[in-house]
Amino acid sequence: AAVAFPEFPALQRRRPGNLAASPVADFASGSGSAAIGPKALDGIFCFGADPEESLAKASAAKGADDRRAQVLGMLKAADALAESGRLPEAGEEVQAAARASQEMRFEEGRAGALVVMAKIIALQGSLSTAEQLDEALDLAAEAQEKFQKFGSKRCEAAALLALAAKEALGLLRALDDRVAVAEVY
């Protein structure tokens, strides 16, 4: 079964001018907690690291006293779970991180959640609809812009990889090249 993100209106088709439907709608308001540095953000994504090692690091971060560190740990766990093909668990973890980020007005956490959500949608392959894949593209593009603003090159790269994966999947599906689609991820 496909992982769904029903609580997050960003995964429903947005219409121009409907900023309220975006999980990053209040980014522009300027309110929220103090920013976290690019170095802390750069540890979110696994980039080929052993998923079990990444899960151990995520567990340590989730046990921290700082709620922002806990959210980053949830995102790292979600990314590691997605990398190891455990998409339902990754979906649960990223939804928890997104909820906590929204409650805290933690922009960096919400941007990280957008990338992981986009990645999960792309990793689902044929279980994702064309509309969901288009939404994944929108999520990753929004996150990439935010991480560029935050100065986190690794997170920006993760967002760009999610963008590229969606585009590659679309092209290969159009060619009906199932072997190549499987190799994208």
Short mmCIF file of C-alpha atoms in Angstrom, two decimals:
data_model
loop_
_atom_site.label_atom_id
_atom_site.label_comp_id
_atom_site.label_asym_id
_atom_site.label_seq_id
_atom_site.Cartn_x
_atom_site.Cartn_y
_atom_site.Cartn_z
CA ALA A 1 0.00 0.00 0.00
CA ALA A 2 1.15 3.50 -0.76
CA VAL A 3 2.25 5.83 2.02
CA ALA A 4 -0.19 8.72 2.31
CA PHE A 5 0.16 12.03 4.07
CA PRO A 6 -3.51 12.92 4.64
CA GLU A 7 -2.87 15.41 7.44
CA PHE A 8 -0.70 17.58 5.26
CA PRO A 9 -2.61 19.73 2.80
CA ALA A 10 0.57 20.27 0.81
CA LEU A 11 0.00 16.83 -0.62
CA GLN A 12 -3.34 17.92 -2.03
CA ARG A 13 -3.34 19.83 -5.29
CA ARG A 14 -2.75 23.53 -4.62
CA ARG A 15 -4.26 26.23 -6.72
CA PRO A 16 -2.56 29.55 -7.48
CA GLY A 17 -3.23 32.04 -4.75
CA ASN A 18 -4.12 29.34 -2.22
CA LEU A 19 -1.09 29.91 -0.01
CA ALA A 20 -2.95 28.63 3.04
CA ALA A 21 -2.82 25.12 1.57
CA SER A 22 0.97 25.10 1.72
CA PRO A 23 2.92 23.75 4.70
CA VAL A 24 5.37 26.57 4.16
CA ALA A 25 2.67 29.27 4.06
CA ASP A 26 3.82 30.86 7.28
CA PHE A 27 7.52 30.82 6.34
CA ALA A 28 7.08 34.34 5.01
CA SER A 29 5.58 35.59 8.26
CA GLY A 30 8.98 35.82 9.89
CA SER A 31 7.70 34.26 13.10
CA GLY A 32 9.17 31.15 14.59
CA SER A 33 12.02 29.86 16.64
CA ALA A 34 15.62 30.90 16.28
CA ALA A 35 17.31 29.43 13.23
CA ILE A 36 19.49 26.36 13.50
CA GLY A 37 22.84 26.35 11.72
CA PRO A 38 23.60 24.73 8.36
CA LYS A 39 26.04 22.29 9.99
CA ALA A 40 23.25 20.77 12.13
CA LEU A 41 20.96 20.61 9.10
CA ASP A 42 23.61 18.91 6.99
CA GLY A 43 23.35 15.80 9.15
CA ILE A 44 19.72 15.07 8.26
CA PHE A 45 20.21 13.10 5.06
CA CYS A 46 22.06 9.78 4.78
CA PHE A 47 23.72 10.15 1.34
CA GLY A 48 24.77 6.51 1.05
CA ALA A 49 25.63 5.98 4.72
CA ASP A 50 24.67 2.69 6.30
CA PRO A 51 20.96 3.04 7.22
CA GLU A 52 21.46 1.24 10.55
CA GLU A 53 24.26 3.64 11.50
CA SER A 54 22.04 6.57 10.49
CA LEU A 55 19.18 5.15 12.59
CA ALA A 56 21.50 4.92 15.61
CA LYS A 57 22.50 8.58 15.17
CA ALA A 58 18.85 9.51 14.72
CA SER A 59 17.92 7.72 17.92
CA ALA A 60 20.54 9.69 19.84
CA ALA A 61 19.23 12.98 18.43
CA LYS A 62 15.64 12.03 19.22
CA GLY A 63 16.70 11.63 22.86
CA ALA A 64 18.12 15.16 23.09
CA ASP A 65 16.64 17.83 25.34
CA ASP A 66 16.34 20.33 22.46
CA ARG A 67 13.08 19.81 20.54
CA ARG A 68 14.70 20.99 17.32
CA ALA A 69 17.39 18.31 17.66
CA GLN A 70 14.62 15.78 18.24
CA VAL A 71 12.91 16.85 15.00
CA LEU A 72 16.19 16.57 13.09
CA GLY A 73 16.58 13.08 14.56
CA MET A 74 13.08 12.15 13.37
CA LEU A 75 13.95 13.40 9.89
CA LYS A 76 17.23 11.47 9.85
CA ALA A 77 15.33 8.34 10.94
CA ALA A 78 12.71 8.90 8.23
CA ASP A 79 15.41 9.31 5.59
CA ALA A 80 17.26 6.18 6.75
CA LEU A 81 14.02 4.17 6.81
CA ALA A 82 13.16 5.39 3.30
CA GLU A 83 16.66 4.46 2.09
CA SER A 84 16.20 0.95 3.47
CA GLY A 85 12.80 0.56 1.79
CA ARG A 86 10.75 0.78 4.98
CA LEU A 87 8.42 3.39 3.53
CA PRO A 88 5.42 3.07 5.91
CA GLU A 89 7.73 3.55 8.91
CA ALA A 90 9.47 6.43 7.15
CA GLY A 91 6.07 8.01 6.49
CA GLU A 92 5.10 7.79 10.16
CA GLU A 93 8.42 9.30 11.25
CA VAL A 94 8.30 12.20 8.77
CA GLN A 95 4.69 12.99 9.69
CA ALA A 96 5.66 13.19 13.38
CA ALA A 97 8.56 15.49 12.48
CA ALA A 98 6.33 17.68 10.32
CA ARG A 99 3.71 18.00 13.07
CA ALA A 100 6.34 18.91 15.66
CA SER A 101 7.96 21.40 13.26
CA GLN A 102 4.63 23.03 12.58
CA GLU A 103 3.83 23.31 16.30
CA MET A 104 7.23 24.87 17.00
CA ARG A 105 7.27 26.99 13.84
CA PHE A 106 10.59 25.31 13.04
CA GLU A 107 11.14 26.28 9.40
CA GLU A 108 14.19 24.12 8.88
CA GLY A 109 12.39 21.04 10.20
CA ARG A 110 9.40 21.63 7.96
CA ALA A 111 11.66 22.05 4.92
CA GLY A 112 13.42 18.78 5.77
CA ALA A 113 10.05 17.06 6.07
CA LEU A 114 9.10 18.29 2.59
CA VAL A 115 12.19 16.63 1.10
CA VAL A 116 11.60 13.33 2.89
CA MET A 117 7.91 13.34 1.89
CA ALA A 118 8.91 13.97 -1.73
CA LYS A 119 11.48 11.19 -1.54
CA ILE A 120 8.95 8.72 -0.14
CA ILE A 121 6.45 9.56 -2.87
CA ALA A 122 9.11 9.05 -5.54
CA LEU A 123 10.35 5.81 -3.93
CA GLN A 124 6.85 4.35 -4.04
CA GLY A 125 7.23 4.22 -7.80
CA SER A 126 4.12 2.86 -9.46
CA LEU A 127 2.14 3.13 -6.21
CA SER A 128 2.28 6.93 -6.55
CA THR A 129 -0.10 8.65 -8.93
CA ALA A 130 1.04 11.18 -11.49
CA GLU A 131 -0.57 13.89 -9.35
CA GLN A 132 1.37 12.73 -6.26
CA LEU A 133 4.60 12.75 -8.26
CA ASP A 134 3.84 16.29 -9.43
CA GLU A 135 3.22 17.28 -5.82
CA ALA A 136 6.55 15.68 -4.84
CA LEU A 137 8.20 17.93 -7.41
CA ASP A 138 6.53 20.98 -5.85
CA LEU A 139 7.54 19.91 -2.33
CA ALA A 140 11.17 19.33 -3.27
CA ALA A 141 11.35 22.65 -5.16
CA GLU A 142 9.98 24.56 -2.16
CA ALA A 143 12.41 22.81 0.17
CA GLN A 144 15.37 23.45 -2.15
CA GLU A 145 14.64 27.18 -2.08
CA LYS A 146 14.39 27.16 1.71
CA PHE A 147 17.63 25.24 2.19
CA GLN A 148 19.39 27.60 -0.18
CA LYS A 149 18.20 30.45 2.05
CA PHE A 150 19.34 28.58 5.19
CA GLY A 151 22.80 27.93 3.67
CA SER A 152 22.65 24.13 3.97
CA LYS A 153 24.30 22.77 0.84
CA ARG A 154 23.76 19.09 1.76
CA CYS A 155 20.04 19.62 2.37
CA GLU A 156 19.77 21.64 -0.81
CA ALA A 157 21.47 18.75 -2.64
CA ALA A 158 18.97 16.28 -1.12
CA ALA A 159 16.09 18.42 -2.38
CA LEU A 160 17.65 18.60 -5.85
CA LEU A 161 18.11 14.81 -5.88
CA ALA A 162 14.42 14.39 -5.03
CA LEU A 163 13.58 16.74 -7.91
CA ALA A 164 15.81 14.81 -10.30
CA ALA A 165 14.40 11.44 -9.25
CA LYS A 166 10.84 12.58 -9.92
CA GLU A 167 11.75 13.95 -13.34
CA ALA A 168 13.74 10.82 -14.24
CA LEU A 169 10.86 8.57 -13.18
CA GLY A 170 8.45 10.56 -15.34
CA LEU A 171 10.66 10.27 -18.41
CA LEU A 172 11.29 6.56 -17.93
CA ARG A 173 7.62 5.82 -17.30
CA ALA A 174 6.80 7.60 -20.55
CA LEU A 175 9.21 5.21 -22.27
CA ASP A 176 7.67 2.27 -20.36
CA ASP A 177 11.20 1.30 -19.27
CA ARG A 178 10.47 -0.63 -16.06
CA VAL A 179 14.04 -1.79 -15.52
CA ALA A 180 15.37 1.76 -15.67
CA VAL A 181 12.54 3.00 -13.40
CA ALA A 182 13.62 0.45 -10.80
CA GLU A 183 17.23 1.63 -11.09
CA VAL A 184 16.37 5.30 -10.36
CA TYR A 185 16.15 4.29 -6.74
#
